[in-house]
mmCIF file with all atom_site columns, N, CA, C and O in Angstrom:
data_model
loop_
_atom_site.group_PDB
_atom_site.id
_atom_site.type_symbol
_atom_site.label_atom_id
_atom_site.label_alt_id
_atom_site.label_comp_id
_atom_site.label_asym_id
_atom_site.label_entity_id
_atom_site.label_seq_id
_atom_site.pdbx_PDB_ins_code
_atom_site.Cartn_x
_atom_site.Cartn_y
_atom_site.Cartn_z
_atom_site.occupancy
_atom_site.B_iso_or_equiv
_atom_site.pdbx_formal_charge
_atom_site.auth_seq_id
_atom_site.auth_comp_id
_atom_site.auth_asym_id
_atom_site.auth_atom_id
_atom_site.pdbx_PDB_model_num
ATOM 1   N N  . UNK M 1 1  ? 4.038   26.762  -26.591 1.00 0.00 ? 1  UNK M N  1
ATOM 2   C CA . UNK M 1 1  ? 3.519   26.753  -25.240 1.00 0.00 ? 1  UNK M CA 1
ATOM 3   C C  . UNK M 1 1  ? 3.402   25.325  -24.717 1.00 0.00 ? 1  UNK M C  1
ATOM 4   O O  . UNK M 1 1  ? 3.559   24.986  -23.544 1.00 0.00 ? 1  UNK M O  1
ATOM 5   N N  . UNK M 1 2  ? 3.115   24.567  -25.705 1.00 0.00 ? 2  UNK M N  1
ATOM 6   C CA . UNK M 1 2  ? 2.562   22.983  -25.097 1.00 0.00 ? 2  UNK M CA 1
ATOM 7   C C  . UNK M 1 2  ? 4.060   22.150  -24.820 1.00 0.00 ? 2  UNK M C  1
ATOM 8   O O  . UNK M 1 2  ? 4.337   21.375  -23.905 1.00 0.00 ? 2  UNK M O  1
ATOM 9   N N  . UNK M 1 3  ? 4.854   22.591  -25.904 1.00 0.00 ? 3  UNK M N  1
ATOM 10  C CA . UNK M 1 3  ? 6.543   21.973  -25.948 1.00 0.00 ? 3  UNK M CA 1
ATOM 11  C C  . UNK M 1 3  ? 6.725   22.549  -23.984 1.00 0.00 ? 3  UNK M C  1
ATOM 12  O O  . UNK M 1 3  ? 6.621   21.592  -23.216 1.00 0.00 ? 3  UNK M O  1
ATOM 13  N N  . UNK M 1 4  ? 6.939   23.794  -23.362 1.00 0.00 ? 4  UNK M N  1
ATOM 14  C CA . UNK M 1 4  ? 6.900   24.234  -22.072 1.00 0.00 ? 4  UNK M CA 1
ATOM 15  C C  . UNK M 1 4  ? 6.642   23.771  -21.252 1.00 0.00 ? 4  UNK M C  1
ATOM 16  O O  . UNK M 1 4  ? 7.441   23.605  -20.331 1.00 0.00 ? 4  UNK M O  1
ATOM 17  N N  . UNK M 1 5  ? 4.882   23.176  -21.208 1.00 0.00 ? 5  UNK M N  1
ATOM 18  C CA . UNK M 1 5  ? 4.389   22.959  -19.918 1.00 0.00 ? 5  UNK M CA 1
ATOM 19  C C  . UNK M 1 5  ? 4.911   21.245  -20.241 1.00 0.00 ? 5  UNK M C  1
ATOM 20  O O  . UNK M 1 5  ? 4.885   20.679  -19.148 1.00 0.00 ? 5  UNK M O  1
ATOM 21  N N  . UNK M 1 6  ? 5.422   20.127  -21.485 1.00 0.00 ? 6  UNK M N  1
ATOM 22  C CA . UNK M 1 6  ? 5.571   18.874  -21.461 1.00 0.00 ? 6  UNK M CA 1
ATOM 23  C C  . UNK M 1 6  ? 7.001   19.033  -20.653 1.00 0.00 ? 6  UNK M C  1
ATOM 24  O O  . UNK M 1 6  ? 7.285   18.208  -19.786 1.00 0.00 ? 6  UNK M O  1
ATOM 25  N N  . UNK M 1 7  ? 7.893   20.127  -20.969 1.00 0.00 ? 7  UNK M N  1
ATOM 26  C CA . UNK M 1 7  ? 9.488   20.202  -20.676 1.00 0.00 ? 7  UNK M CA 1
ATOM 27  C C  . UNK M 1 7  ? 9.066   20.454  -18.731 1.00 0.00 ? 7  UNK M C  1
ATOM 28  O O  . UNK M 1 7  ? 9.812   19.864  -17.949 1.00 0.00 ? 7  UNK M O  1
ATOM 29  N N  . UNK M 1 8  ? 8.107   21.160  -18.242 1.00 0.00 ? 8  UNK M N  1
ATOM 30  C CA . UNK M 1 8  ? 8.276   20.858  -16.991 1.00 0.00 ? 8  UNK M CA 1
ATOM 31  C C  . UNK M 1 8  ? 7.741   19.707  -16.043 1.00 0.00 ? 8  UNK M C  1
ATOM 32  O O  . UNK M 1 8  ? 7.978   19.295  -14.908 1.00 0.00 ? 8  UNK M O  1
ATOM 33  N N  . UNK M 1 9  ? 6.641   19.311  -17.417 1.00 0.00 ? 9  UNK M N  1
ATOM 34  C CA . UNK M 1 9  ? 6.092   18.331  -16.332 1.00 0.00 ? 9  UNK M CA 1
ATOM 35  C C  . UNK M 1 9  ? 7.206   16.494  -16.266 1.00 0.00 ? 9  UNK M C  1
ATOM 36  O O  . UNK M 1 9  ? 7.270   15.638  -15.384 1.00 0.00 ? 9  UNK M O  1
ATOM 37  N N  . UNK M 1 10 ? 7.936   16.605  -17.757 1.00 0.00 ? 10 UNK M N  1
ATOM 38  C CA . UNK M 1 10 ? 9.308   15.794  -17.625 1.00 0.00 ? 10 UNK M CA 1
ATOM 39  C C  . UNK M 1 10 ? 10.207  16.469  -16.470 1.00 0.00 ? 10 UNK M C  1
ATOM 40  O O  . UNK M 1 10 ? 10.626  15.585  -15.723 1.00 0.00 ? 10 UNK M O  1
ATOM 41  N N  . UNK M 1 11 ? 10.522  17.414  -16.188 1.00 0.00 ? 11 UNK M N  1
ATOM 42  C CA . UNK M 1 11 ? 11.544  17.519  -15.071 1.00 0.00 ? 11 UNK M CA 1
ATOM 43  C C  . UNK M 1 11 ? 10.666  17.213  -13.528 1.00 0.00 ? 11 UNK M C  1
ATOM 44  O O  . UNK M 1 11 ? 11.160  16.569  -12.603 1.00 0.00 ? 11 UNK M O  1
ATOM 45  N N  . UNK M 1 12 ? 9.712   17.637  -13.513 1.00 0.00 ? 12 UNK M N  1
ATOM 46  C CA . UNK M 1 12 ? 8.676   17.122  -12.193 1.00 0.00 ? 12 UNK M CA 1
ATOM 47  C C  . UNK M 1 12 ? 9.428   16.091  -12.039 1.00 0.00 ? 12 UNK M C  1
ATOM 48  O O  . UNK M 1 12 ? 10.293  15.927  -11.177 1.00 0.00 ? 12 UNK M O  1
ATOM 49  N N  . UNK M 1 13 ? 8.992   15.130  -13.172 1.00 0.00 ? 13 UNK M N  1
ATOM 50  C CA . UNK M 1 13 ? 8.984   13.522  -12.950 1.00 0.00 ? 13 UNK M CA 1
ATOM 51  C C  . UNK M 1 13 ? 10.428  13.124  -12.609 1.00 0.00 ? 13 UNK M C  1
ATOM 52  O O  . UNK M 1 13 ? 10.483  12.086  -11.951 1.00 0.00 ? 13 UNK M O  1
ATOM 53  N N  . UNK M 1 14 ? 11.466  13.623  -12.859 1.00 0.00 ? 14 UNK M N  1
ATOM 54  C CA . UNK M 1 14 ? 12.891  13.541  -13.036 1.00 0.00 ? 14 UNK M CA 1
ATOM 55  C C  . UNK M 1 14 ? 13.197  13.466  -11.488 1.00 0.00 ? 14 UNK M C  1
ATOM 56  O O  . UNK M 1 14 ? 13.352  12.581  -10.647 1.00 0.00 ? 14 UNK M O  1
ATOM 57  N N  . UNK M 1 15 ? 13.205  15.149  -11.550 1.00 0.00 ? 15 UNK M N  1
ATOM 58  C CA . UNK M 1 15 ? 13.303  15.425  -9.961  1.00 0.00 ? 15 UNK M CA 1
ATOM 59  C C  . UNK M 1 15 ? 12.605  14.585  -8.841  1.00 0.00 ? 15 UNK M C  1
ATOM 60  O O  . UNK M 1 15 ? 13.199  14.233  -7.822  1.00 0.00 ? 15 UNK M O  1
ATOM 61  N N  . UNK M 1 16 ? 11.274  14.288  -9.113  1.00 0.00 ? 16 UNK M N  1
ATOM 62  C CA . UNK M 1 16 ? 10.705  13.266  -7.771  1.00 0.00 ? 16 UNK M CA 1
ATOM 63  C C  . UNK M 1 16 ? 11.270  12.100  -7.703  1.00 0.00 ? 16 UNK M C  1
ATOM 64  O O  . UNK M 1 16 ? 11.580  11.525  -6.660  1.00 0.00 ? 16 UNK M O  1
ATOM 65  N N  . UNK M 1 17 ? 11.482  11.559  -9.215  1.00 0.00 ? 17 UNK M N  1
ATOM 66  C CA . UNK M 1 17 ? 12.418  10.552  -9.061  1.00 0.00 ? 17 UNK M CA 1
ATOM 67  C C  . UNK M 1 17 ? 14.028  10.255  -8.536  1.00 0.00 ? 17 UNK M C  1
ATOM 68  O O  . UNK M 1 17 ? 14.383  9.152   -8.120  1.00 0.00 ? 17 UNK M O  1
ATOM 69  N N  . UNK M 1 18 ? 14.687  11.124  -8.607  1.00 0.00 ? 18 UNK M N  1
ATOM 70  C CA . UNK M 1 18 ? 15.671  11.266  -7.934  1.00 0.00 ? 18 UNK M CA 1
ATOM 71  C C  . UNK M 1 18 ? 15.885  11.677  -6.527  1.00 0.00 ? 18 UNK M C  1
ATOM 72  O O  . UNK M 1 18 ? 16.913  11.472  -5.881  1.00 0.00 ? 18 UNK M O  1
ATOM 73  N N  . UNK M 1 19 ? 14.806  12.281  -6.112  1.00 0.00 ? 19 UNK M N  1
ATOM 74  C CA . UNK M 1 19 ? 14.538  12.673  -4.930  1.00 0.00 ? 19 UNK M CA 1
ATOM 75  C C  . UNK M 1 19 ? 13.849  11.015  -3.874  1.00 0.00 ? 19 UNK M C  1
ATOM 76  O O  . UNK M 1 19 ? 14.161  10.754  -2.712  1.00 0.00 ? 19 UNK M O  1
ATOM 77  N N  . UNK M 1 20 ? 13.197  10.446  -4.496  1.00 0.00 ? 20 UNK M N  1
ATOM 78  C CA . UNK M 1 20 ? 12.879  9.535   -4.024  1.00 0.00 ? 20 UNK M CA 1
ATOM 79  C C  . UNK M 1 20 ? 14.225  8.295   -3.997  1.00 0.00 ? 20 UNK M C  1
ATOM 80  O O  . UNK M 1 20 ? 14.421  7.567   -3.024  1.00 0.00 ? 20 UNK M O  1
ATOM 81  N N  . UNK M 1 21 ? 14.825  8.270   -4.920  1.00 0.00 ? 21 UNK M N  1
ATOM 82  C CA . UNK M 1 21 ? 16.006  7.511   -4.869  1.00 0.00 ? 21 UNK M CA 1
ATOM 83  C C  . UNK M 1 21 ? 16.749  7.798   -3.950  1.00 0.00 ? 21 UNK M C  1
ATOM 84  O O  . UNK M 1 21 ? 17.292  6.943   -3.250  1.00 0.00 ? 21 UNK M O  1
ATOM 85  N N  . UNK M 1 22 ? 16.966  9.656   -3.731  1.00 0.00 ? 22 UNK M N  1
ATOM 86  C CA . UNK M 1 22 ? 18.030  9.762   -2.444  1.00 0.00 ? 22 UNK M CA 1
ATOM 87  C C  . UNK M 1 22 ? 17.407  9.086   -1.450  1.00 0.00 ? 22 UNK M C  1
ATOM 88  O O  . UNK M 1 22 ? 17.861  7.993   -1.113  1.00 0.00 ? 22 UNK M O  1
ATOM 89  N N  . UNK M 1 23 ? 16.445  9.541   -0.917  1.00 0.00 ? 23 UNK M N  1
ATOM 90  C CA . UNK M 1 23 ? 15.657  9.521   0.329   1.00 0.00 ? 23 UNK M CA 1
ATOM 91  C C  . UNK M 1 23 ? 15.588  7.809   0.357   1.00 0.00 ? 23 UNK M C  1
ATOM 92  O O  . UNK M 1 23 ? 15.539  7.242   1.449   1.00 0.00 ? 23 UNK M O  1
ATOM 93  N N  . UNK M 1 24 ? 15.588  7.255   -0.544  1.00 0.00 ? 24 UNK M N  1
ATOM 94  C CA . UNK M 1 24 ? 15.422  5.579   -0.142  1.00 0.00 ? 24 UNK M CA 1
ATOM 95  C C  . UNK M 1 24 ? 16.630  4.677   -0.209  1.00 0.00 ? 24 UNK M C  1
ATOM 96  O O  . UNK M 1 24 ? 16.571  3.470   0.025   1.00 0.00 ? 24 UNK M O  1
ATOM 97  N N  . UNK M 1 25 ? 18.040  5.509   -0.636  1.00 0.00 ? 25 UNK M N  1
ATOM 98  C CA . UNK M 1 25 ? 19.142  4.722   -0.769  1.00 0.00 ? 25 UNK M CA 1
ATOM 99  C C  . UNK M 1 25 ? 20.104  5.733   0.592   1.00 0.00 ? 25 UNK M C  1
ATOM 100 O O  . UNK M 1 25 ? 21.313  5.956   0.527   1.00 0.00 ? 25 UNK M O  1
ATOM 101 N N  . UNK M 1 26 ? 19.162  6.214   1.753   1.00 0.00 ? 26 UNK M N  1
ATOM 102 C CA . UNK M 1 26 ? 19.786  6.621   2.675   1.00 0.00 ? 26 UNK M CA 1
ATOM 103 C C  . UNK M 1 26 ? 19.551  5.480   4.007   1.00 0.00 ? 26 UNK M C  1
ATOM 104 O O  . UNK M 1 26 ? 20.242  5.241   4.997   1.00 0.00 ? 26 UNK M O  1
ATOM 105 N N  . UNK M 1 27 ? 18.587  5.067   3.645   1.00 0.00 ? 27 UNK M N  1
ATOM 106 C CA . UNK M 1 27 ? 17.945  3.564   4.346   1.00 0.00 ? 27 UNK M CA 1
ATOM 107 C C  . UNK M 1 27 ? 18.745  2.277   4.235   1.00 0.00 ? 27 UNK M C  1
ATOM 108 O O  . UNK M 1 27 ? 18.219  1.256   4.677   1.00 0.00 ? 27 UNK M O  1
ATOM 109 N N  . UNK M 1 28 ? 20.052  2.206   3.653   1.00 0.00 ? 28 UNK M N  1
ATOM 110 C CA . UNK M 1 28 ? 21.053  1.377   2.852   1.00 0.00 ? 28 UNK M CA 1
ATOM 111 C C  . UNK M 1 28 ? 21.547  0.923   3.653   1.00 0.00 ? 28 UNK M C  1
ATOM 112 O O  . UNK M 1 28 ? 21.977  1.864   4.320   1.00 0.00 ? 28 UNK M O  1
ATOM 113 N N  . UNK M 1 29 ? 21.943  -0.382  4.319   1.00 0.00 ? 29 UNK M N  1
ATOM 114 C CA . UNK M 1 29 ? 22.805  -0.356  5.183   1.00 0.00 ? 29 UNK M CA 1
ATOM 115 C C  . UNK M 1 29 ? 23.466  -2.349  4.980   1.00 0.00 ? 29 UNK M C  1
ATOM 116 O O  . UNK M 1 29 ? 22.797  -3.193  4.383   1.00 0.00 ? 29 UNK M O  1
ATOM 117 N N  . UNK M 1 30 ? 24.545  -2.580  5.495   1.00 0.00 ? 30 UNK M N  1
ATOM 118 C CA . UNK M 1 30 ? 25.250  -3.635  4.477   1.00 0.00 ? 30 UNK M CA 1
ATOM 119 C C  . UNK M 1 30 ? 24.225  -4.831  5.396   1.00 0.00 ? 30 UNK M C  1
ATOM 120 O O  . UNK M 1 30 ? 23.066  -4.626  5.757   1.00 0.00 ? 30 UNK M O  1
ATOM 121 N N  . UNK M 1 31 ? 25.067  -6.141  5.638   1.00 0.00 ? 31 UNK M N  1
ATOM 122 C CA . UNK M 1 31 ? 24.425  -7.240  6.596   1.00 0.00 ? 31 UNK M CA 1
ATOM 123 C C  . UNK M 1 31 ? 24.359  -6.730  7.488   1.00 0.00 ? 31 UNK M C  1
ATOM 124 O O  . UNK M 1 31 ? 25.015  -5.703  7.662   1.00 0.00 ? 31 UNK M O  1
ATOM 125 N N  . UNK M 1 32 ? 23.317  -7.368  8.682   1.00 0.00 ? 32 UNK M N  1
ATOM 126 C CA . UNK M 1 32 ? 23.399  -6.768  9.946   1.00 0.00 ? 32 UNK M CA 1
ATOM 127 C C  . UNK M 1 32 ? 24.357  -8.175  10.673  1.00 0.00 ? 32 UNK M C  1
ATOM 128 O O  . UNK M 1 32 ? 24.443  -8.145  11.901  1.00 0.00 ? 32 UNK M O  1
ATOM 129 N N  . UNK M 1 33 ? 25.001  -9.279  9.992   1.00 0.00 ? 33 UNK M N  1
ATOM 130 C CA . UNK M 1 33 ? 25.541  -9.795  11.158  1.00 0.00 ? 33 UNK M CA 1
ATOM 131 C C  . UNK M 1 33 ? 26.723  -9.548  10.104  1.00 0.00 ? 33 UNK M C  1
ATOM 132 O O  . UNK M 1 33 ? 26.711  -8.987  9.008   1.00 0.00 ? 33 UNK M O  1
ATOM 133 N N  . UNK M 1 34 ? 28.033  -10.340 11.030  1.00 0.00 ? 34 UNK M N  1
ATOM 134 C CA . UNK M 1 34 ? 29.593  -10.614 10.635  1.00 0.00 ? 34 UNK M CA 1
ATOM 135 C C  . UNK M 1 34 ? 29.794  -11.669 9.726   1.00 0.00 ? 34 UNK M C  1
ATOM 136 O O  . UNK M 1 34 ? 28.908  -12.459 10.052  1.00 0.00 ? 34 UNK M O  1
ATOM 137 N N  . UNK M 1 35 ? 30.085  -11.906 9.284   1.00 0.00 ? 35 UNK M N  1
ATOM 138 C CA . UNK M 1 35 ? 30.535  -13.481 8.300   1.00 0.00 ? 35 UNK M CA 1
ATOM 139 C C  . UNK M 1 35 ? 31.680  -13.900 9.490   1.00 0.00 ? 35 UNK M C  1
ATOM 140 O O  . UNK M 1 35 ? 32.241  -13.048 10.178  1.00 0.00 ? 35 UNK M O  1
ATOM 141 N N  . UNK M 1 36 ? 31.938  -15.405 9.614   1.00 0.00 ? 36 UNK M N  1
ATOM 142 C CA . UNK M 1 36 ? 32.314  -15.821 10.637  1.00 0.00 ? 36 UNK M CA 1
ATOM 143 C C  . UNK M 1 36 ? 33.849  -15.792 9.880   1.00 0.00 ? 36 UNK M C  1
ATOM 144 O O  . UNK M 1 36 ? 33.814  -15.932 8.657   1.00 0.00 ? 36 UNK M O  1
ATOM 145 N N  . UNK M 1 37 ? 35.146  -15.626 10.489  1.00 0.00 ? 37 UNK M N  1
ATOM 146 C CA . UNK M 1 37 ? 36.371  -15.617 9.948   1.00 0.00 ? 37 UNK M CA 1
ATOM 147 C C  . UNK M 1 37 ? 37.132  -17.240 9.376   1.00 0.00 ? 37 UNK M C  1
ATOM 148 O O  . UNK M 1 37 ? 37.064  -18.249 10.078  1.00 0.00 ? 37 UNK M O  1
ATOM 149 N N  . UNK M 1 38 ? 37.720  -17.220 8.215   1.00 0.00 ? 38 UNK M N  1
ATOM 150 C CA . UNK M 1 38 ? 38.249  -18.457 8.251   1.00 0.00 ? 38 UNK M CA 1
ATOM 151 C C  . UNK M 1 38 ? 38.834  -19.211 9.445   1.00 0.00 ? 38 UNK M C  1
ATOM 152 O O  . UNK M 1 38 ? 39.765  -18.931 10.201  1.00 0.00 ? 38 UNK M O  1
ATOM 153 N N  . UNK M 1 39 ? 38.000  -20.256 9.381   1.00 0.00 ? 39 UNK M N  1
ATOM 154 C CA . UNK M 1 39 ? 39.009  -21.047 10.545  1.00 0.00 ? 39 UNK M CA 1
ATOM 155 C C  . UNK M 1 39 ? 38.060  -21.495 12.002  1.00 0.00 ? 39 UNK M C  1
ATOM 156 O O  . UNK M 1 39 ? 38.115  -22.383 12.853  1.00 0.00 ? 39 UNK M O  1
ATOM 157 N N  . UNK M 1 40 ? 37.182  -20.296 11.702  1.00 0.00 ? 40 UNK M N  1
ATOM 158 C CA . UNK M 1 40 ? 36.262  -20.532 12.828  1.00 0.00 ? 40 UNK M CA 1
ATOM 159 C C  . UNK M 1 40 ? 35.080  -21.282 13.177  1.00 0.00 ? 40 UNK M C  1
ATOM 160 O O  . UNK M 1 40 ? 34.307  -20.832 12.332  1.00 0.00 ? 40 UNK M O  1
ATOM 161 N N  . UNK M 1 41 ? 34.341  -22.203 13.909  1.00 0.00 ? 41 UNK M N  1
ATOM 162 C CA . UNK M 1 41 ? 33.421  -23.139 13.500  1.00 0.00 ? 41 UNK M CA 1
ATOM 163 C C  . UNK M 1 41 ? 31.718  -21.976 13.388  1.00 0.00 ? 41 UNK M C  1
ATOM 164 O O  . UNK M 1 41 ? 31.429  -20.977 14.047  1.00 0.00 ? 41 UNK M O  1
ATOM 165 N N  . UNK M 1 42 ? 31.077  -22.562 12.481  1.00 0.00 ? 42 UNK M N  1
ATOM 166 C CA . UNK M 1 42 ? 29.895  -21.907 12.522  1.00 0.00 ? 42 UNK M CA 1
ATOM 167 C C  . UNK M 1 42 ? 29.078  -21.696 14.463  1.00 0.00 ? 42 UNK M C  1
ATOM 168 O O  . UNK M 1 42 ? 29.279  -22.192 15.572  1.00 0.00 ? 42 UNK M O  1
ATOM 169 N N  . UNK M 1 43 ? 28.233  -20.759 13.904  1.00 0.00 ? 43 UNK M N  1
ATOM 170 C CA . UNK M 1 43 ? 27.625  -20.802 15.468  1.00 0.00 ? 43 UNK M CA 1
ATOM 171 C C  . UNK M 1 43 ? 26.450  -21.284 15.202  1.00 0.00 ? 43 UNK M C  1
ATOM 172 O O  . UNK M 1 43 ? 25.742  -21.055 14.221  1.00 0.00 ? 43 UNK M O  1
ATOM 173 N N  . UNK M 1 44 ? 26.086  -22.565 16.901  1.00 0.00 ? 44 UNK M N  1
ATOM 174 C CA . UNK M 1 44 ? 25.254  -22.941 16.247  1.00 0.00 ? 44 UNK M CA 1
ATOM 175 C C  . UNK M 1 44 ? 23.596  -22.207 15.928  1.00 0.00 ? 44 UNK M C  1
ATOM 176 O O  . UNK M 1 44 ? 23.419  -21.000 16.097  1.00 0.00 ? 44 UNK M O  1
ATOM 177 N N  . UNK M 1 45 ? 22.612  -23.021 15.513  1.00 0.00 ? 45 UNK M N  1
ATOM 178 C CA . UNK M 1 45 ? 21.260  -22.039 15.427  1.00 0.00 ? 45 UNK M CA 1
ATOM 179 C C  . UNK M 1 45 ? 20.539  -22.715 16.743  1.00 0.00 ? 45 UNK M C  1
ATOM 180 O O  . UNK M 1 45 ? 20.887  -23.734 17.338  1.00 0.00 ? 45 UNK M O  1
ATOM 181 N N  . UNK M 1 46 ? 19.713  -22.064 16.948  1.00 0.00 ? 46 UNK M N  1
ATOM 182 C CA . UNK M 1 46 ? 19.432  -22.337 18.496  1.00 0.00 ? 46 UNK M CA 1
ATOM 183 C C  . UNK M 1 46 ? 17.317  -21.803 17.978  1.00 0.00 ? 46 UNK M C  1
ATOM 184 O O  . UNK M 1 46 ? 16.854  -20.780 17.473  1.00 0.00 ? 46 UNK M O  1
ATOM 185 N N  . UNK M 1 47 ? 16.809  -22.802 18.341  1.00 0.00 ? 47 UNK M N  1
ATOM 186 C CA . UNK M 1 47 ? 15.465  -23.053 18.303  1.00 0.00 ? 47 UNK M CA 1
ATOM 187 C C  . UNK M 1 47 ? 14.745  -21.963 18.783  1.00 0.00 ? 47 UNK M C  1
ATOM 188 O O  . UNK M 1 47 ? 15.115  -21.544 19.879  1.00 0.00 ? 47 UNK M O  1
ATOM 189 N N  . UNK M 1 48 ? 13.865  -21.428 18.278  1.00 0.00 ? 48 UNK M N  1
ATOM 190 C CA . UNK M 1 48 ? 12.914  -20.482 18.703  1.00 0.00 ? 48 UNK M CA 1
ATOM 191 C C  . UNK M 1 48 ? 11.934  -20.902 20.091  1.00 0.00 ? 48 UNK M C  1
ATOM 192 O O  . UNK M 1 48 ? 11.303  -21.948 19.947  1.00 0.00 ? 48 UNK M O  1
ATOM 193 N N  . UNK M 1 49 ? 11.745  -20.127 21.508  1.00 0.00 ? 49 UNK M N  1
ATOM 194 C CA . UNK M 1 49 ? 11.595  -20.771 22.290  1.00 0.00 ? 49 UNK M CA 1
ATOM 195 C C  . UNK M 1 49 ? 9.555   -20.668 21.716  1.00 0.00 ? 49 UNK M C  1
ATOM 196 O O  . UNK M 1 49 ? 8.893   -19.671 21.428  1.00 0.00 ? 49 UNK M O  1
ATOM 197 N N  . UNK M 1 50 ? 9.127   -22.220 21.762  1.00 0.00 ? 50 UNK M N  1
ATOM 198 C CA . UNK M 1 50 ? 7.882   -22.371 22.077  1.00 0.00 ? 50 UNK M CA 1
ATOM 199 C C  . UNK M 1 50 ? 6.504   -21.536 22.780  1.00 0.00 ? 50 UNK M C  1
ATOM 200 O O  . UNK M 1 50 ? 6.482   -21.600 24.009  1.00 0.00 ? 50 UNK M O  1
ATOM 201 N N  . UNK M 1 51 ? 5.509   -20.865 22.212  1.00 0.00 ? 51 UNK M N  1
ATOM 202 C CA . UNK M 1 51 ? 5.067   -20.153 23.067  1.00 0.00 ? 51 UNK M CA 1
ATOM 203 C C  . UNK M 1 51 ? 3.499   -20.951 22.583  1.00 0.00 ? 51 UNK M C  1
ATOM 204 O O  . UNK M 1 51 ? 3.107   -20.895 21.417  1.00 0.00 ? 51 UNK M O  1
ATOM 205 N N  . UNK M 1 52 ? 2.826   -21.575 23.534  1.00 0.00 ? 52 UNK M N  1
ATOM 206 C CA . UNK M 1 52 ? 1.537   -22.371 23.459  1.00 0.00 ? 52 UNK M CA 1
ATOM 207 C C  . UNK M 1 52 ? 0.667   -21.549 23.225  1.00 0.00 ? 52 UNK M C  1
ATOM 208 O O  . UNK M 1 52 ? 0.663   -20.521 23.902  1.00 0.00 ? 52 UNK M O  1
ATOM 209 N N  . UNK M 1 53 ? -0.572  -21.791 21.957  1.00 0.00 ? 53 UNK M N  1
ATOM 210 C CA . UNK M 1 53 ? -1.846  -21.084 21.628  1.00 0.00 ? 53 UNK M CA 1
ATOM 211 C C  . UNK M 1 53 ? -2.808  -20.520 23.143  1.00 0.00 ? 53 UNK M C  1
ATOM 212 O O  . UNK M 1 53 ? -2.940  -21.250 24.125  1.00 0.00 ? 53 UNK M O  1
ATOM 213 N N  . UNK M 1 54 ? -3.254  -19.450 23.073  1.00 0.00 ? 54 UNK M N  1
ATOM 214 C CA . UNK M 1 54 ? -4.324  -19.662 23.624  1.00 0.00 ? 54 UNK M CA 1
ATOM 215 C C  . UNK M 1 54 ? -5.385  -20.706 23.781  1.00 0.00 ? 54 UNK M C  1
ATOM 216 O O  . UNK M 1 54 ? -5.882  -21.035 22.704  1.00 0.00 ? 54 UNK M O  1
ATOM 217 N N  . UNK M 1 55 ? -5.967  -21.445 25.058  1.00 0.00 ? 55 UNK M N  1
ATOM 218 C CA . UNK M 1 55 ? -7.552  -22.573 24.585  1.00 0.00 ? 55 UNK M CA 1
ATOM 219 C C  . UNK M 1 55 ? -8.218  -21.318 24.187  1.00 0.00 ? 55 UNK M C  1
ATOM 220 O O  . UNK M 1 55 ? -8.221  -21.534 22.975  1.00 0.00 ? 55 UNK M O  1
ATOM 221 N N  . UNK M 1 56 ? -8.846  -20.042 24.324  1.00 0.00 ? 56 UNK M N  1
ATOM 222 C CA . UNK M 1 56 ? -9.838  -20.107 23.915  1.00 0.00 ? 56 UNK M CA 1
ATOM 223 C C  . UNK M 1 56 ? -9.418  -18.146 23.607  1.00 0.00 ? 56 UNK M C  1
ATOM 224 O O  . UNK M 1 56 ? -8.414  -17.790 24.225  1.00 0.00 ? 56 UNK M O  1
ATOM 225 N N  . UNK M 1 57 ? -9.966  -17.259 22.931  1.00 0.00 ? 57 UNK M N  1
ATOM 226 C CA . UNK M 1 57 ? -9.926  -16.092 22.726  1.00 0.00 ? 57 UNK M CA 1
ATOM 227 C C  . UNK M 1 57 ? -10.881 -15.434 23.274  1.00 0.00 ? 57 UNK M C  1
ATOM 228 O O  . UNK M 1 57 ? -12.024 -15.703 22.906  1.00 0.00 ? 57 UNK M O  1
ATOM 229 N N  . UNK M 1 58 ? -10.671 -14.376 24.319  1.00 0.00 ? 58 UNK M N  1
ATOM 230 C CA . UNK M 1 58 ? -11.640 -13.172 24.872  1.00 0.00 ? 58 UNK M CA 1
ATOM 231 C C  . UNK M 1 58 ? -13.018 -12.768 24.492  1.00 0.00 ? 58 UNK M C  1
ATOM 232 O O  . UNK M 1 58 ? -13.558 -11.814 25.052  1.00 0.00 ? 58 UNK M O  1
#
């Protein structure tokens, strides 16, 4: 009886685990930019525009 309930509670664990693998390797997705082609000059990086602190908080 005890060999039974260890053989399902190993497949529980199996199954959630694989189930969680699908469900998180569907989220997969490659770079989000292009690699620039031989030959071509890099682009340049361009500064984050400045946004000044609040003086004082609400």
């Amino acid at each position: 009886m005890f060999h039974l309930a260890r053989s399902r509670m190993v497949l529980r664990i199996v199954a959630t685990l694989a189930a969680t693998g699908l469900v998180a390797a569907c989220g997969f997705k490659g770079p989000l930019y292009l690699p620039p082609q031989p030959g071509q000059p890099e682009p340049e990086q361009s500064e984050p525009p400045h946004i000044p602190a609040p003086d004082s908080l609400p």
